[in-house]
C-alpha positions as semicolon CSV with decimal commas, in nm:
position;residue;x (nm);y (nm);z (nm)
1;X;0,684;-8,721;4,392
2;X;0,433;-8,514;4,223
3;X;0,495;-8,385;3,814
4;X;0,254;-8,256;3,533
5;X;0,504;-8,586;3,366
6;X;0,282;-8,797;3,500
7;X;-0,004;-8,723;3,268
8;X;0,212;-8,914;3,028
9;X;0,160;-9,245;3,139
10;X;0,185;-9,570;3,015
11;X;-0,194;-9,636;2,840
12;X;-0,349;-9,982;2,890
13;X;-0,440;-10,173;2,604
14;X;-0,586;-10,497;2,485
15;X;-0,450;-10,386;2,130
16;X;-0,111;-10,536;1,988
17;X;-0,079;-10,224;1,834
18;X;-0,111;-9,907;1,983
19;X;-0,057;-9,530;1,946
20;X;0,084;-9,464;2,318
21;X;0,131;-9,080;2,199
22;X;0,179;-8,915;1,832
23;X;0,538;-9,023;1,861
24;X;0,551;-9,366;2,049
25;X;0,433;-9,728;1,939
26;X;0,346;-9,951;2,194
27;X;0,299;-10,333;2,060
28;X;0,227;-10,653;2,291
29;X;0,412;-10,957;2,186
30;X;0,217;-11,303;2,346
31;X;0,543;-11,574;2,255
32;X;0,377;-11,629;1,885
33;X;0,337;-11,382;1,586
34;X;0,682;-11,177;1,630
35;X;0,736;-10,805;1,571
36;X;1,022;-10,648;1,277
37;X;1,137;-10,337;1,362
38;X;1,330;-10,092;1,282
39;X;1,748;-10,155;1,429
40;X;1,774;-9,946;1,703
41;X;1,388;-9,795;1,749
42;X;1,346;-9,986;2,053
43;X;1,324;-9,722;2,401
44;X;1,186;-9,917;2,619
45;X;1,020;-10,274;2,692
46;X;0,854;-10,472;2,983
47;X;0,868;-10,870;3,022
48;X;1,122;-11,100;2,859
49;X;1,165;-10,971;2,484
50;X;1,456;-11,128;2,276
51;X;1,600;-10,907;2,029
52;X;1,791;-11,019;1,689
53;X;1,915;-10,904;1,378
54;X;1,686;-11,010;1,101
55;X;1,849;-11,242;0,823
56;X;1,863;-11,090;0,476
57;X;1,856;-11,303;0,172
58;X;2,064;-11,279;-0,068
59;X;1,811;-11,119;-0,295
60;X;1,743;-10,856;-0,058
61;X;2,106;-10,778;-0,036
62;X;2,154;-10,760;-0,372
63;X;1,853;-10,546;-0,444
64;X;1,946;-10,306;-0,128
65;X;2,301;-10,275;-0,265
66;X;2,203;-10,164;-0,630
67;X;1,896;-9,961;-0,485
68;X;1,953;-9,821;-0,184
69;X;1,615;-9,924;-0,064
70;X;1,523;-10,218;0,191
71;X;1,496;-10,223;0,541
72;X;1,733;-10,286;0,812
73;X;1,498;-10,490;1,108
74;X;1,552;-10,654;1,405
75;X;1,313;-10,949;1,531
76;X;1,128;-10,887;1,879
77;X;1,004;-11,198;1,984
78;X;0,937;-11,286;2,368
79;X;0,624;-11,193;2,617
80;X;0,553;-10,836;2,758
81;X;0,539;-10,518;2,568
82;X;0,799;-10,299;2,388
83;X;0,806;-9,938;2,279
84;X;0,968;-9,818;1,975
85;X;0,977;-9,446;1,853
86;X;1,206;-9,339;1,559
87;X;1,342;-8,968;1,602
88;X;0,994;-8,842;1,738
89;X;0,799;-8,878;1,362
90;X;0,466;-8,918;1,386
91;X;0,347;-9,332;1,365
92;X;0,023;-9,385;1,197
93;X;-0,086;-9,808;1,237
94;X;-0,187;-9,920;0,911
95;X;-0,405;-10,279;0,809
96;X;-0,281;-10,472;0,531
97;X;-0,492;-10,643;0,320
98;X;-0,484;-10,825;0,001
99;X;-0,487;-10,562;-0,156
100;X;-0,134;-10,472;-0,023
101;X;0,100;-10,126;0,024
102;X;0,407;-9,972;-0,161
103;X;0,591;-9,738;0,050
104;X;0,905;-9,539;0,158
105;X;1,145;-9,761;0,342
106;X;1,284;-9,477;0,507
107;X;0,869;-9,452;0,688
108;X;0,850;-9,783;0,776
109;X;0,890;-9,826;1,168
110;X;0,780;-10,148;1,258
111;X;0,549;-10,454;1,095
112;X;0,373;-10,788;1,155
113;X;0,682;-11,091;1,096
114;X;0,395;-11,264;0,858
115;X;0,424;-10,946;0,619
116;X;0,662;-10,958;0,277
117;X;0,880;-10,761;0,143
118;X;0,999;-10,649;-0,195
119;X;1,211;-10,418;-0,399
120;X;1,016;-10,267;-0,722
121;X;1,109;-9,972;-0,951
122;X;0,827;-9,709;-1,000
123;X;0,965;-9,633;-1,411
124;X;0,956;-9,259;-1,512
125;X;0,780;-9,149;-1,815
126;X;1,073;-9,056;-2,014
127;X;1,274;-9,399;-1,963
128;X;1,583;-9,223;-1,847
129;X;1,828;-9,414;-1,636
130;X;1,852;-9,254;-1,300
131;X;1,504;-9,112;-1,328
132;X;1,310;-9,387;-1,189
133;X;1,253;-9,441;-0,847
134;X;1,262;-9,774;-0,619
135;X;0,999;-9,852;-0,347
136;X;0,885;-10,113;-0,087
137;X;0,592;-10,315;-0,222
138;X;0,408;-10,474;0,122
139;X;0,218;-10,754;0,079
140;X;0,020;-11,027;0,306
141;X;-0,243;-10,948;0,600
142;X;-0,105;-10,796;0,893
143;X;-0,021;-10,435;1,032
144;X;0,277;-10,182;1,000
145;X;0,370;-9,897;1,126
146;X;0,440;-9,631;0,948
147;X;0,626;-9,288;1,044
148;X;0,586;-8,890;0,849
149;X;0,739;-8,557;0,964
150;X;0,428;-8,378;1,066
151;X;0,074;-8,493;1,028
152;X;-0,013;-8,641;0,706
153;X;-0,276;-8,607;0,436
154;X;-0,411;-8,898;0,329
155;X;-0,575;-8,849;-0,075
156;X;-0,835;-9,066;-0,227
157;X;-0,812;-9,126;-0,618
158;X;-1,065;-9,248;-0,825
159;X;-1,054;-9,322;-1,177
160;X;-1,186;-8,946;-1,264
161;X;-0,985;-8,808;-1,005
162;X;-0,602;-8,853;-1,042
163;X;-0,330;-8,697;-0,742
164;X;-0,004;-8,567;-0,821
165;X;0,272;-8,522;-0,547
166;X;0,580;-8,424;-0,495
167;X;0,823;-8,757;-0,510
168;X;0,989;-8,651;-0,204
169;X;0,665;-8,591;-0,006
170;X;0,488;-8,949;-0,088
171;X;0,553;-9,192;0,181
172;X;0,305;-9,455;0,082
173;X;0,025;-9,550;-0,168
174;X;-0,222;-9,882;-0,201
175;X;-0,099;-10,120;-0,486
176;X;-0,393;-10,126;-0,697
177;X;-0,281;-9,765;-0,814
178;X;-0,107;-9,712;-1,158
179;X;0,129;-9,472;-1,059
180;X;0,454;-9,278;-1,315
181;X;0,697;-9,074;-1,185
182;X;0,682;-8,753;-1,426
183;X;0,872;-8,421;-1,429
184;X;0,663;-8,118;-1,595
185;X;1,001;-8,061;-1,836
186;X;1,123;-8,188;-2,176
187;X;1,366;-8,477;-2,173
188;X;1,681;-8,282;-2,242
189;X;1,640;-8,037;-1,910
190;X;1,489;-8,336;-1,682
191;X;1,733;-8,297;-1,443
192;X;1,633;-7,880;-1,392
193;X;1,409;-7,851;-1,109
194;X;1,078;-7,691;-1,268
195;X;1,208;-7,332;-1,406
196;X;1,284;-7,115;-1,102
197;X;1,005;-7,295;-0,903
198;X;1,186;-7,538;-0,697
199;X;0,947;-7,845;-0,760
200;X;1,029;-8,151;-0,943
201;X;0,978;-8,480;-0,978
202;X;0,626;-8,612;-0,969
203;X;0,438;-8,945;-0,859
204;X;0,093;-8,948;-1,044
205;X;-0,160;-9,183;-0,948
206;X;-0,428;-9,287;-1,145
207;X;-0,690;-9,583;-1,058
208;X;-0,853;-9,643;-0,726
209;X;-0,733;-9,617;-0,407
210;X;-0,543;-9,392;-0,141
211;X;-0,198;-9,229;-0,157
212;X;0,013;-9,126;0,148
213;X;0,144;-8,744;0,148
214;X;0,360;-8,606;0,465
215;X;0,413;-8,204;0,495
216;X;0,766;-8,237;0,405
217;X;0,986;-8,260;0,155
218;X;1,290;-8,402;0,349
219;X;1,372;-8,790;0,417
220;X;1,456;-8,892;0,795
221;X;1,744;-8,747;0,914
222;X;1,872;-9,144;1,001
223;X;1,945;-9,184;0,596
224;X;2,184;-8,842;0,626
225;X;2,553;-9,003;0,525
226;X;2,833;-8,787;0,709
227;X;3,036;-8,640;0,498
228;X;2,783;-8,637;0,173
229;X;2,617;-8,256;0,193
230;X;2,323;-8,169;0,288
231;X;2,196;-8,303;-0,001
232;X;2,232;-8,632;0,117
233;X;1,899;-8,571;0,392
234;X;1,717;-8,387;0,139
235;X;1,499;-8,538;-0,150
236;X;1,800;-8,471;-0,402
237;X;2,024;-8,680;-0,205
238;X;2,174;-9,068;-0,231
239;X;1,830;-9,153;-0,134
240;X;1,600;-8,871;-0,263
241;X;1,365;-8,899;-0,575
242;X;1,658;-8,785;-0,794
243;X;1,891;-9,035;-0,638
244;X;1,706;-9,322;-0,768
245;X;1,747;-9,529;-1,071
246;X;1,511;-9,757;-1,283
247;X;1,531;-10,156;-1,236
248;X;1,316;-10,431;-1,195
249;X;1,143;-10,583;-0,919
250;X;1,387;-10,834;-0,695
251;X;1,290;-11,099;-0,454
């Protein structure tokens, strides 16, 4: 059998990690140092790889239910290989260190079982409730995978060189950032989208470090919730920058 298809085969790889094509993670699993995924992003695996549901503390319950943000994993633990893609996003590998990541659980494809986890609130400069917005703070040393819609733009900031972005663009940022959420709009029209403009809600970062932009504006289509609207995939949906409220951080 002859096919152009076969241009797309599998690439081999002493790497754990590894970019198989834009859209597909490849990541070797040796019987020690399981892999968290994503439920469901698994298409396709070689050897004998267990999968199960990955147990949620009661903390993490709570903080998804008041939220809306955590992640929803499976454990992949066995020998052999396994390939996980998530609606054909783009996967970018990225090394945590001690210095740690906050990020997007909706980006977040797959990560090293020796990372943590936890809920924080980002607070918004005019101390609203409901105007805050709740991310993923990453901690430990170990890799993840994250996902964007397109090809991303990654921004430095330095103490004399703050970035703004659009909320619903961000996907992820290094902790040692001091980062608001800020609308360019007195308090009593916050929730107007910026005059006739159609931008909104802000993240500023100030400090050092790197912050995480994609070229859109919309979350995954997997957080859409049938018979919500629209509005419910875009950023001014259930889990959009406006769709967020202020809290503290759980464990």
């Amino acid at each position: 059998m002859q096919s152009p298809l076969f241009a797309y085969a599998e690439q081999q790889t002493q790497e754990r990690y590894s970019v198989q094509n834009p859209q597909l993670l490849r990541v070797a699993l040796e019987g020690h140092d399981d892999v968290l995924a994503r439920k469901g992003a698994m298409v396709a695996y070689q050897g004998l790889i267990e999968f199960d549901a990955e147990y949620q503390s009661q903390g993490s319950q709570r903080a998804r239910a008041q939220t809306g943000e955590g992640l929803d994993l499976m454990r992949c633990h066995g020998q052999g290989t396994v390939y996980f893609a998530n609606l054909a996003q783009y996967i970018h590998v990225v090394d945590v260190d001690q210095d740690g990541l906050t990020v997007d659980s909706s980006y977040v494809l797959a990560m090293d079982s020796s990372l943590t986890h936890q809920v924080i609130a980002v607070d918004s400069q005019y101390g609203i409730s409901g105007s805050g917005k709740y991310q993923l703070n990453i901690s430990g040393r170990g890799k993840v995978a994250l996902m964007t819609s397109g090809q991303p733009l990654m921004l430095q900031v330095t103490p004399d060189r703050y970035v703004n972005a659009d909320a619903d663009a961000v996907v992820a940022w290094s902790n040692g950032l001091r980062v608001q959420m800020q609308a360019q709009t007195h308090s009593s029209g916050v929730w107007r989208r910026r005059g006739n403009t159609g931008e909104g809600w802000e993240l500023s970062f100030m400090g050092q470090g790197y912050a995480l932009v994609q070229p859109s504006e919309m979350l995954p289509p997997q957080n859409a919730v049938i018979g919500r609207g629209a509005g419910a995939q875009f950023g001014v949906g259930q889990q959009g920058a406006r769709g967020q409220n202020q809290g503290n951080v759980w464990s």
